[in-house]
mmCIF file of C-alpha atoms and ligand atoms in Angstrom:
data_model
loop_
_atom_site.group_PDB
_atom_site.id
_atom_site.type_symbol
_atom_site.label_atom_id
_atom_site.label_comp_id
_atom_site.label_asym_id
_atom_site.label_seq_id
_atom_site.Cartn_x
_atom_site.Cartn_y
_atom_site.Cartn_z
ATOM 1 C CA MET A 1 -51.261 12.682 -12.610
ATOM 2 C CA ARG A 2 -47.832 12.511 -14.099
ATOM 3 C CA ARG A 3 -48.013 13.106 -17.953
ATOM 4 C CA VAL A 4 -45.020 12.417 -19.664
ATOM 5 C CA VAL A 5 -44.669 12.994 -23.345
ATOM 6 C CA ILE A 6 -41.800 11.735 -25.322
ATOM 7 C CA LEU A 7 -40.552 12.756 -28.796
ATOM 8 C CA ALA A 8 -39.503 9.577 -30.977
ATOM 9 C CA GLY A 9 -38.260 7.849 -33.790
ATOM 10 C CA GLY A 10 -38.682 4.007 -34.623
ATOM 11 C CA VAL A 11 -36.267 1.623 -33.030
ATOM 12 C CA GLY A 12 -34.165 3.222 -30.306
ATOM 13 C CA GLY A 13 -37.434 5.324 -29.547
ATOM 14 C CA SER A 14 -39.217 2.472 -28.955
ATOM 15 C CA ARG A 15 -36.681 0.832 -26.510
ATOM 16 C CA PHE A 16 -36.736 4.117 -24.793
ATOM 17 C CA THR A 17 -40.376 4.387 -24.609
ATOM 18 C CA LEU A 18 -40.748 0.996 -22.870
ATOM 19 C CA GLY A 19 -38.310 1.934 -20.591
ATOM 20 C CA VAL A 20 -40.109 4.933 -19.665
ATOM 21 C CA ARG A 21 -43.270 3.033 -19.334
ATOM 22 C CA GLU A 22 -41.913 0.431 -17.212
ATOM 23 C CA ALA A 23 -40.234 2.988 -14.994
ATOM 24 C CA LEU A 24 -43.442 4.612 -14.671
ATOM 25 C CA ARG A 25 -45.475 1.357 -14.082
ATOM 26 C CA ARG A 26 -42.955 0.695 -11.231
ATOM 27 C CA GLY A 27 -43.257 4.153 -9.688
ATOM 28 C CA ASP A 28 -46.223 4.750 -7.352
ATOM 29 C CA GLU A 29 -47.959 7.793 -9.395
ATOM 30 C CA ASP A 30 -50.862 7.598 -11.820
ATOM 31 C CA PHE A 31 -49.479 8.237 -15.248
ATOM 32 C CA ALA A 32 -50.417 9.129 -18.785
ATOM 33 C CA LEU A 33 -47.762 8.755 -21.559
ATOM 34 C CA THR A 34 -47.746 10.258 -24.958
ATOM 35 C CA VAL A 35 -45.339 9.512 -27.725
ATOM 36 C CA ILE A 36 -45.032 12.047 -30.489
ATOM 37 C CA ALA A 37 -43.773 9.992 -33.529
ATOM 38 C CA ASN A 38 -41.882 10.781 -36.668
ATOM 39 C CA THR A 39 -43.823 10.484 -39.836
ATOM 40 C CA GLY A 40 -40.996 11.482 -42.056
ATOM 41 C CA ASP A 41 -39.977 7.806 -42.556
ATOM 42 C CA ASP A 42 -43.491 7.143 -43.805
ATOM 43 C CA LEU A 43 -43.930 5.961 -47.603
ATOM 44 C CA TRP A 44 -46.246 4.506 -50.177
ATOM 45 C CA LEU A 45 -45.285 1.269 -51.515
ATOM 46 C CA SER A 46 -47.399 -1.414 -53.372
ATOM 47 C CA GLY A 47 -50.392 0.811 -53.080
ATOM 48 C CA VAL A 48 -50.203 0.711 -49.268
ATOM 49 C CA ARG A 49 -49.119 3.302 -46.674
ATOM 50 C CA LEU A 50 -46.472 2.394 -44.317
ATOM 51 C CA GLN A 51 -45.577 4.225 -41.233
ATOM 52 C CA PRO A 52 -42.361 2.654 -40.127
ATOM 53 C CA ASP A 53 -41.957 4.542 -37.042
ATOM 54 C CA VAL A 54 -45.477 4.429 -35.646
ATOM 55 C CA ASP A 55 -45.699 1.047 -36.294
ATOM 56 C CA SER A 56 -42.084 0.158 -34.506
ATOM 57 C CA LEU A 57 -43.791 1.877 -31.418
ATOM 58 C CA LEU A 58 -47.202 0.397 -31.770
ATOM 59 C CA TYR A 59 -45.714 -3.173 -31.923
ATOM 60 C CA ALA A 60 -43.160 -2.856 -29.444
ATOM 61 C CA LEU A 61 -45.638 -1.283 -26.860
ATOM 62 C CA ALA A 62 -48.170 -4.039 -27.767
ATOM 63 C CA GLY A 63 -45.151 -6.643 -27.330
ATOM 64 C CA GLN A 64 -45.848 -7.770 -30.950
ATOM 65 C CA ASN A 65 -42.547 -6.570 -32.231
ATOM 66 C CA ASP A 66 -39.723 -8.639 -34.075
ATOM 67 C CA THR A 67 -37.077 -7.771 -31.406
ATOM 68 C CA VAL A 68 -34.219 -9.331 -33.577
ATOM 69 C CA ARG A 69 -34.820 -7.251 -36.675
ATOM 70 C CA GLY A 70 -35.861 -4.495 -34.710
ATOM 71 C CA TRP A 71 -38.792 -3.531 -37.134
ATOM 72 C CA GLY A 72 -42.160 -5.358 -38.091
ATOM 73 C CA ARG A 73 -44.043 -8.104 -36.207
ATOM 74 C CA ALA A 74 -42.649 -10.993 -34.229
ATOM 75 C CA GLY A 75 -43.223 -14.586 -35.849
ATOM 76 C CA ASP A 76 -44.338 -12.912 -39.414
ATOM 77 C CA THR A 77 -44.328 -14.907 -42.437
ATOM 78 C CA GLU A 78 -43.553 -13.386 -45.967
ATOM 79 C CA ARG A 79 -45.850 -15.407 -48.409
ATOM 80 C CA VAL A 80 -47.640 -11.974 -49.876
ATOM 81 C CA ASN A 81 -44.224 -10.360 -49.908
ATOM 82 C CA ALA A 82 -43.177 -13.050 -52.398
ATOM 83 C CA GLU A 83 -45.916 -12.952 -54.595
ATOM 84 C CA LEU A 84 -45.525 -9.136 -54.900
ATOM 85 C CA GLN A 85 -41.648 -9.768 -55.699
ATOM 86 C CA ALA A 86 -42.914 -12.422 -58.365
ATOM 87 C CA TRP A 87 -45.232 -9.652 -59.821
ATOM 88 C CA GLY A 88 -42.105 -7.124 -59.550
ATOM 89 C CA ALA A 89 -44.190 -5.289 -57.363
ATOM 90 C CA GLY A 90 -42.893 -2.866 -54.450
ATOM 91 C CA TRP A 91 -39.074 -2.927 -54.034
ATOM 92 C CA PRO A 92 -37.008 -6.305 -54.294
ATOM 93 C CA TRP A 93 -34.864 -5.005 -51.254
ATOM 94 C CA PHE A 94 -37.866 -4.276 -48.816
ATOM 95 C CA THR A 95 -39.725 -7.050 -47.107
ATOM 96 C CA LEU A 96 -43.567 -6.404 -45.972
ATOM 97 C CA GLY A 97 -44.808 -9.160 -43.672
ATOM 98 C CA ASP A 98 -47.774 -10.646 -43.653
ATOM 99 C CA LEU A 99 -49.186 -9.504 -40.356
ATOM 100 C CA ASP A 100 -47.408 -6.185 -40.850
ATOM 101 C CA LEU A 101 -49.476 -5.983 -44.151
ATOM 102 C CA GLY A 102 -52.529 -6.335 -42.370
ATOM 103 C CA THR A 103 -51.697 -2.925 -40.991
ATOM 104 C CA HIS A 104 -50.842 -1.301 -43.791
ATOM 105 C CA LEU A 105 -54.133 -2.251 -45.352
ATOM 106 C CA ALA A 106 -56.098 -1.336 -42.477
ATOM 107 C CA ARG A 107 -54.482 2.433 -42.582
ATOM 108 C CA THR A 108 -54.602 2.813 -46.298
ATOM 109 C CA GLY A 109 -58.273 1.663 -46.184
ATOM 110 C CA TRP A 110 -59.252 4.050 -43.542
ATOM 111 C CA LEU A 111 -57.198 6.947 -45.395
ATOM 112 C CA ARG A 112 -58.959 6.206 -48.493
ATOM 113 C CA GLU A 113 -62.404 6.290 -46.669
ATOM 114 C CA GLY A 114 -61.164 9.906 -45.594
ATOM 115 C CA ALA A 115 -59.620 9.455 -42.076
ATOM 116 C CA THR A 116 -56.889 11.532 -41.189
ATOM 117 C CA VAL A 117 -53.405 10.407 -40.145
ATOM 118 C CA SER A 118 -54.546 11.556 -36.750
ATOM 119 C CA ASP A 119 -57.701 9.340 -36.883
ATOM 120 C CA VAL A 120 -55.675 6.487 -38.447
ATOM 121 C CA VAL A 121 -53.427 6.464 -35.589
ATOM 122 C CA ALA A 122 -56.071 6.912 -32.904
ATOM 123 C CA ARG A 123 -57.712 3.658 -34.449
ATOM 124 C CA LEU A 124 -54.111 1.979 -34.191
ATOM 125 C CA ASN A 125 -53.819 2.704 -30.260
ATOM 126 C CA THR A 126 -57.147 0.948 -29.482
ATOM 127 C CA ARG A 127 -56.229 -2.696 -30.433
ATOM 128 C CA TRP A 128 -53.755 -3.585 -27.864
ATOM 129 C CA ASP A 129 -53.756 -2.040 -24.331
ATOM 130 C CA LEU A 130 -50.461 -0.116 -24.870
ATOM 131 C CA GLY A 131 -50.303 1.733 -21.366
ATOM 132 C CA ALA A 132 -49.602 4.828 -23.949
ATOM 133 C CA ARG A 133 -51.162 6.892 -26.388
ATOM 134 C CA ILE A 134 -48.932 7.246 -29.805
ATOM 135 C CA LEU A 135 -49.686 10.588 -31.858
ATOM 136 C CA PRO A 136 -48.301 11.314 -35.451
ATOM 137 C CA MET A 137 -46.252 14.620 -35.603
ATOM 138 C CA THR A 138 -48.557 15.919 -38.187
ATOM 139 C CA ASP A 139 -51.427 14.787 -40.676
ATOM 140 C CA ALA A 140 -49.339 16.178 -43.529
ATOM 141 C CA GLU A 141 -47.780 13.772 -45.871
ATOM 142 C CA VAL A 142 -43.993 14.969 -45.395
ATOM 143 C CA ASP A 143 -41.964 12.134 -46.338
ATOM 144 C CA THR A 144 -38.131 12.541 -45.913
ATOM 145 C CA ARG A 145 -36.097 12.798 -49.238
ATOM 146 C CA VAL A 146 -32.284 12.589 -49.317
ATOM 147 C CA HIS A 147 -30.475 14.702 -51.637
ATOM 148 C CA LEU A 148 -27.123 13.370 -53.120
ATOM 149 C CA GLN A 149 -23.778 14.628 -54.653
ATOM 150 C CA ASP A 150 -24.994 14.005 -58.104
ATOM 151 C CA GLY A 151 -28.071 16.194 -57.808
ATOM 152 C CA GLY A 152 -30.508 13.368 -57.665
ATOM 153 C CA ASP A 153 -32.686 12.630 -54.885
ATOM 154 C CA LEU A 154 -34.693 9.379 -53.244
ATOM 155 C CA HIS A 155 -36.762 8.488 -50.483
ATOM 156 C CA PHE A 156 -35.356 7.974 -47.033
ATOM 157 C CA GLN A 157 -36.395 4.010 -47.127
ATOM 158 C CA GLU A 158 -34.594 3.404 -50.278
ATOM 159 C CA TRP A 159 -31.711 5.268 -49.487
ATOM 160 C CA TRP A 160 -31.496 3.477 -46.244
ATOM 161 C CA THR A 161 -32.737 -0.051 -46.693
ATOM 162 C CA ARG A 162 -31.354 -0.338 -49.857
ATOM 163 C CA HIS A 163 -28.224 1.616 -49.676
ATOM 164 C CA ARG A 164 -27.574 1.302 -46.424
ATOM 165 C CA ALA A 165 -26.719 5.075 -46.100
ATOM 166 C CA ALA A 166 -23.557 4.650 -48.383
ATOM 167 C CA LEU A 167 -24.411 7.295 -50.773
ATOM 168 C CA VAL A 168 -23.241 10.569 -49.342
ATOM 169 C CA PRO A 169 -26.133 12.861 -48.775
ATOM 170 C CA THR A 170 -25.877 16.614 -49.180
ATOM 171 C CA ARG A 171 -28.971 17.253 -47.455
ATOM 172 C CA PHE A 172 -32.508 15.908 -45.999
ATOM 173 C CA GLU A 173 -35.566 17.775 -47.021
ATOM 174 C CA ASN A 174 -39.191 16.988 -45.783
ATOM 175 C CA PRO A 175 -41.145 18.698 -48.781
ATOM 176 C CA GLY A 176 -43.815 20.816 -47.529
ATOM 177 C CA ILE A 177 -43.221 20.639 -43.832
ATOM 178 C CA ASP A 178 -43.277 24.331 -43.494
ATOM 179 C CA ARG A 179 -46.905 24.145 -44.290
ATOM 180 C CA ALA A 180 -47.808 21.170 -42.138
ATOM 181 C CA ARG A 181 -49.472 21.647 -38.654
ATOM 182 C CA PRO A 182 -48.913 19.662 -35.601
ATOM 183 C CA ALA A 183 -51.487 16.615 -35.639
ATOM 184 C CA GLU A 184 -54.312 16.473 -33.113
ATOM 185 C CA GLY A 185 -53.477 16.646 -29.602
ATOM 186 C CA VAL A 186 -49.687 17.256 -29.967
ATOM 187 C CA LEU A 187 -49.557 21.051 -28.960
ATOM 188 C CA ASP A 188 -52.079 20.102 -26.159
ATOM 189 C CA ALA A 189 -49.966 17.034 -24.998
ATOM 190 C CA LEU A 190 -46.810 19.327 -24.752
ATOM 191 C CA ALA A 191 -48.738 22.377 -22.991
ATOM 192 C CA ALA A 192 -50.176 19.914 -20.281
ATOM 193 C CA ALA A 193 -47.012 17.761 -19.957
ATOM 194 C CA THR A 194 -45.467 17.341 -16.514
ATOM 195 C CA ASP A 195 -42.136 16.009 -18.279
ATOM 196 C CA ILE A 196 -40.920 16.310 -21.807
ATOM 197 C CA LEU A 197 -38.231 13.511 -23.063
ATOM 198 C CA ILE A 198 -36.297 13.657 -26.057
ATOM 199 C CA ALA A 199 -35.856 9.884 -27.020
ATOM 200 C CA PRO A 200 -32.290 8.841 -28.070
ATOM 201 C CA SER A 201 -33.486 8.785 -31.920
ATOM 202 C CA ASN A 202 -31.649 10.221 -35.022
ATOM 203 C CA PRO A 203 -31.645 13.918 -34.291
ATOM 204 C CA VAL A 204 -31.497 14.491 -38.055
ATOM 205 C CA VAL A 205 -34.294 12.192 -39.831
ATOM 206 C CA SER A 206 -36.271 11.170 -36.666
ATOM 207 C CA LEU A 207 -36.291 14.115 -34.260
ATOM 208 C CA GLY A 208 -35.412 16.545 -37.013
ATOM 209 C CA PRO A 209 -38.595 16.323 -38.776
ATOM 210 C CA ILE A 210 -40.696 16.271 -35.618
ATOM 211 C CA LEU A 211 -39.049 19.631 -34.638
ATOM 212 C CA ALA A 212 -39.440 20.937 -37.984
ATOM 213 C CA VAL A 213 -43.086 20.912 -37.803
ATOM 214 C CA PRO A 214 -44.081 24.608 -37.391
ATOM 215 C CA GLY A 215 -45.271 25.292 -33.850
ATOM 216 C CA ILE A 216 -43.765 21.789 -32.021
ATOM 217 C CA ALA A 217 -40.183 23.559 -31.166
ATOM 218 C CA ASP A 218 -42.052 26.461 -30.035
ATOM 219 C CA ALA A 219 -44.524 24.561 -28.037
ATOM 220 C CA LEU A 220 -41.404 22.903 -26.453
ATOM 221 C CA ARG A 221 -39.977 26.360 -25.440
ATOM 222 C CA ALA A 222 -43.092 27.517 -24.109
ATOM 223 C CA ALA A 223 -43.749 24.308 -21.952
ATOM 224 C CA ASP A 224 -43.813 24.409 -18.143
ATOM 225 C CA ALA A 225 -42.599 21.008 -18.246
ATOM 226 C CA PRO A 226 -38.627 20.526 -18.271
ATOM 227 C CA VAL A 227 -37.474 19.114 -21.588
ATOM 228 C CA VAL A 228 -34.747 16.267 -20.796
ATOM 229 C CA GLY A 229 -32.939 14.805 -23.634
ATOM 230 C CA VAL A 230 -31.153 11.441 -24.076
ATOM 231 C CA SER A 231 -27.742 11.235 -26.389
ATOM 232 C CA PRO A 232 -28.101 8.599 -29.244
ATOM 233 C CA ILE A 233 -24.258 8.640 -29.319
ATOM 234 C CA ILE A 234 -22.186 6.760 -27.332
ATOM 235 C CA ASP A 235 -18.642 7.187 -27.136
ATOM 236 C CA GLY A 236 -18.762 8.749 -30.621
ATOM 237 C CA SER A 237 -20.678 5.979 -32.200
ATOM 238 C CA VAL A 238 -24.318 5.601 -33.198
ATOM 239 C CA VAL A 239 -26.169 2.804 -31.192
ATOM 240 C CA ARG A 240 -28.007 1.764 -34.150
ATOM 241 C CA GLY A 241 -29.385 3.248 -37.466
ATOM 242 C CA MET A 242 -27.216 5.626 -39.629
ATOM 243 C CA ALA A 243 -27.152 8.987 -37.387
ATOM 244 C CA ASP A 244 -23.040 8.917 -38.064
ATOM 245 C CA VAL A 245 -23.975 9.531 -41.526
ATOM 246 C CA CYS A 246 -26.755 11.908 -40.969
ATOM 247 C CA LEU A 247 -25.308 14.385 -38.485
ATOM 248 C CA PRO A 248 -22.214 15.398 -40.753
ATOM 249 C CA THR A 249 -24.686 16.245 -43.515
ATOM 250 C CA ILE A 250 -25.941 19.054 -41.205
ATOM 251 C CA GLY A 251 -22.338 19.859 -40.019
ATOM 252 C CA VAL A 252 -22.816 18.407 -36.610
ATOM 253 C CA GLU A 253 -19.910 15.857 -35.336
ATOM 254 C CA THR A 254 -21.057 12.395 -34.182
ATOM 255 C CA ALA A 255 -20.559 12.955 -30.235
ATOM 256 C CA ALA A 256 -22.738 13.139 -27.412
ATOM 257 C CA ASP A 257 -21.733 17.158 -26.876
ATOM 258 C CA ALA A 258 -22.464 18.070 -30.624
ATOM 259 C CA VAL A 259 -25.842 16.850 -30.542
ATOM 260 C CA ALA A 260 -26.819 18.336 -27.141
ATOM 261 C CA ARG A 261 -25.334 21.776 -28.777
ATOM 262 C CA HIS A 262 -27.217 21.161 -31.881
ATOM 263 C CA TYR A 263 -30.585 20.541 -29.893
ATOM 264 C CA ALA A 264 -29.206 23.798 -27.895
ATOM 265 C CA ALA A 265 -30.343 25.089 -24.392
ATOM 266 C CA ARG A 266 -33.791 26.220 -24.168
ATOM 267 C CA SER A 267 -34.113 29.768 -25.263
ATOM 268 C CA ALA A 268 -34.927 31.397 -28.575
ATOM 269 C CA ALA A 269 -33.191 28.852 -30.613
ATOM 270 C CA GLY A 270 -33.019 25.822 -28.406
ATOM 271 C CA ILE A 271 -35.169 23.447 -26.594
ATOM 272 C CA LEU A 272 -33.023 21.366 -23.981
ATOM 273 C CA ASP A 273 -33.071 21.886 -20.262
ATOM 274 C CA ALA A 274 -30.755 18.688 -19.267
ATOM 275 C CA TRP A 275 -29.377 15.940 -21.285
ATOM 276 C CA LEU A 276 -27.992 12.625 -20.507
ATOM 277 C CA LEU A 277 -24.716 11.184 -21.635
ATOM 278 C CA ALA A 278 -23.234 7.997 -21.201
ATOM 279 C CA GLU A 279 -20.606 7.054 -18.699
ATOM 280 C CA GLU A 280 -18.392 6.619 -21.719
ATOM 281 C CA ASP A 281 -18.663 10.447 -22.707
ATOM 282 C CA VAL A 282 -18.128 11.919 -19.027
ATOM 283 C CA ALA A 283 -15.085 14.072 -20.439
ATOM 284 C CA LEU A 284 -17.890 15.585 -22.609
ATOM 285 C CA ALA A 285 -20.257 16.816 -19.566
ATOM 286 C CA PRO A 286 -18.495 20.082 -19.220
ATOM 287 C CA ALA A 287 -19.023 21.086 -22.796
ATOM 288 C CA VAL A 288 -22.596 20.218 -22.568
ATOM 289 C CA ALA A 289 -22.825 22.297 -19.142
ATOM 290 C CA ALA A 290 -20.849 24.979 -20.983
ATOM 291 C CA ALA A 291 -23.754 25.279 -23.856
ATOM 292 C CA GLY A 292 -26.271 25.986 -20.667
ATOM 293 C CA ILE A 293 -27.453 22.474 -20.491
ATOM 294 C CA ASP A 294 -27.669 20.659 -17.163
ATOM 295 C CA ALA A 295 -25.415 17.504 -18.214
ATOM 296 C CA HIS A 296 -26.100 14.338 -16.102
ATOM 297 C CA VAL A 297 -24.018 11.075 -16.732
ATOM 298 C CA ILE A 298 -25.678 7.840 -16.709
ATOM 299 C CA PRO A 299 -25.597 4.241 -18.283
ATOM 300 C CA LEU A 300 -27.299 4.382 -21.561
ATOM 301 C CA TRP A 301 -26.933 1.054 -23.009
ATOM 302 C CA MET A 302 -30.780 -0.103 -23.032
ATOM 303 C CA SER A 303 -29.698 -3.913 -23.285
ATOM 304 C CA ASP A 304 -32.892 -5.417 -21.643
ATOM 305 C CA LEU A 305 -35.986 -4.035 -20.261
ATOM 306 C CA ASP A 306 -34.568 -3.665 -16.643
ATOM 307 C CA ALA A 307 -31.459 -1.325 -18.354
ATOM 308 C CA SER A 308 -34.148 0.684 -20.303
ATOM 309 C CA ALA A 309 -36.348 1.248 -17.187
ATOM 310 C CA ALA A 310 -33.204 2.177 -15.376
ATOM 311 C CA LEU A 311 -32.636 4.791 -17.954
ATOM 312 C CA GLY A 312 -36.304 5.685 -17.972
ATOM 313 C CA ALA A 313 -36.201 6.259 -14.258
ATOM 314 C CA ALA A 314 -33.074 8.164 -14.424
ATOM 315 C CA ALA A 315 -34.644 10.715 -17.045
ATOM 316 C CA LEU A 316 -37.577 11.304 -15.105
ATOM 317 C CA ALA A 317 -35.462 11.893 -11.902
ATOM 318 C CA VAL A 318 -33.288 14.603 -13.685
ATOM 319 C CA SER A 319 -36.910 16.008 -14.814
ATOM 320 C CA ASP A 320 -37.851 16.067 -11.113
ATOM 321 C CA GLU A 321 -34.777 17.629 -10.354
ATOM 322 C CA GLN A 322 -35.231 20.460 -12.803
ATOM 323 C CA GLY A 323 -38.420 21.203 -11.125
ATOM 324 C CA ARG A 324 -41.165 19.637 -13.099
ATOM 325 C CA PRO A 325 -44.706 21.641 -12.617
ATOM 326 C CA GLY A 326 -46.816 20.267 -9.876
ATOM 327 C CA VAL A 327 -43.671 19.008 -7.689
HETATM 328 N N1 FO1 B 401 -35.807 -2.141 -42.702
HETATM 329 C C1 FO1 B 401 -35.054 -2.772 -43.394
HETATM 330 O O1 FO1 B 401 -33.711 -2.858 -43.208
HETATM 331 N N2 FO1 B 401 -35.302 -3.538 -44.573
HETATM 332 C C2 FO1 B 401 -36.631 -3.827 -44.628
HETATM 333 O O2 FO1 B 401 -37.020 -4.714 -45.323
HETATM 334 C C3 FO1 B 401 -37.687 -3.377 -43.808
HETATM 335 C C4 FO1 B 401 -38.924 -3.277 -44.022
HETATM 336 C C5 FO1 B 401 -39.665 -2.506 -43.429
HETATM 337 C C6 FO1 B 401 -41.452 -2.671 -43.690
HETATM 338 C C7 FO1 B 401 -41.988 -2.082 -42.450
HETATM 339 C C8 FO1 B 401 -41.749 -1.066 -41.529
HETATM 340 O O3 FO1 B 401 -42.640 -0.552 -40.789
HETATM 341 C C9 FO1 B 401 -40.087 -1.072 -41.529
HETATM 342 C C10 FO1 B 401 -39.506 -1.815 -42.267
HETATM 343 N N3 FO1 B 401 -38.014 -1.630 -42.223
HETATM 344 C C11 FO1 B 401 -37.050 -2.084 -42.741
HETATM 345 C C12 FO1 B 401 -37.428 -0.843 -41.075
HETATM 346 C C13 FO1 B 401 -37.283 0.756 -41.316
HETATM 347 O O4 FO1 B 401 -36.797 0.902 -42.808
HETATM 348 C C14 FO1 B 401 -36.489 1.520 -40.807
HETATM 349 O O5 FO1 B 401 -35.444 1.094 -39.942
HETATM 350 C C15 FO1 B 401 -36.962 2.640 -40.063
HETATM 351 O O6 FO1 B 401 -37.704 3.248 -40.692
HETATM 352 C C16 FO1 B 401 -35.664 3.810 -39.405
HETATM 353 O O7 FO1 B 401 -36.359 4.215 -38.164
#
């Protein structure tokens, strides 16, 4: 049994996860796919708890996602949202689709009844045949705050969806994360994994919170499985999102080799055994290798499911080359 674990954020993480699932389905091995999802994007709005990255993964794996917008449910309507806006509730720039609100209401109800975040995500996993299991990174509420030059701070979702990352950040913070614990099943999944893949998600606000949960980075370092990362930067640009604003804030250049050095080679400080760079970044491969990380140049554009599956297959092949346990 191949036990693959992916660490992922929302939109980029979902595409990559679909590609890995497709590659596994096309292969001839039994597999179990686990996705450890960022919950730093989570927020309370109009009395309901939103989990954008969990939901992006859930809807994508279920084939229920809006592939044009990249978030929310396909074919959703916005009647309740219009009512919320008329009442002046919620955020005027933020859309809650009707079907999507069903998920938020269900989640909030379960939380109010005493369920943990792990319990809630376990229930979300059961409605559709996902071919994967989503785990939240932690049960703790550690929503990402963005600190600005003027001394103020705001929720990541407001910074991104209202201001489109135009306000210059000075730092990102997940208050309380140093006291958070990995969610149920996270450490066991990493310990039992045959392959660990780092999705091409935002290294700062998606992977950053996951790796900041005490115990997760150590579990990666201690894992038998190879850890293979995929660059979210192609030719000096982000594929989607705002990593090009986030990376300089933590002193990392928006470049495929710089992100690899940020994750660093597996050691006391780092987590990576191998790194996949785009063909456009072939010139950066020696710099990655010089950092002690095995560099592989591969087409990274996930333009459709076949391209995503090819990337997923390449990541799994690199993991095989690294010597995954049991092979
Ligand atoms: N992104 C937007 O740009 N505008 C929105 O109105 C919006 C609503 C929304 C509602 C639920 C949800 O799960 C995600 C939503 N997103 C929206 C996406 C989200 O803000 C981000 O793209 C991710 O959190 C970043 O990974």
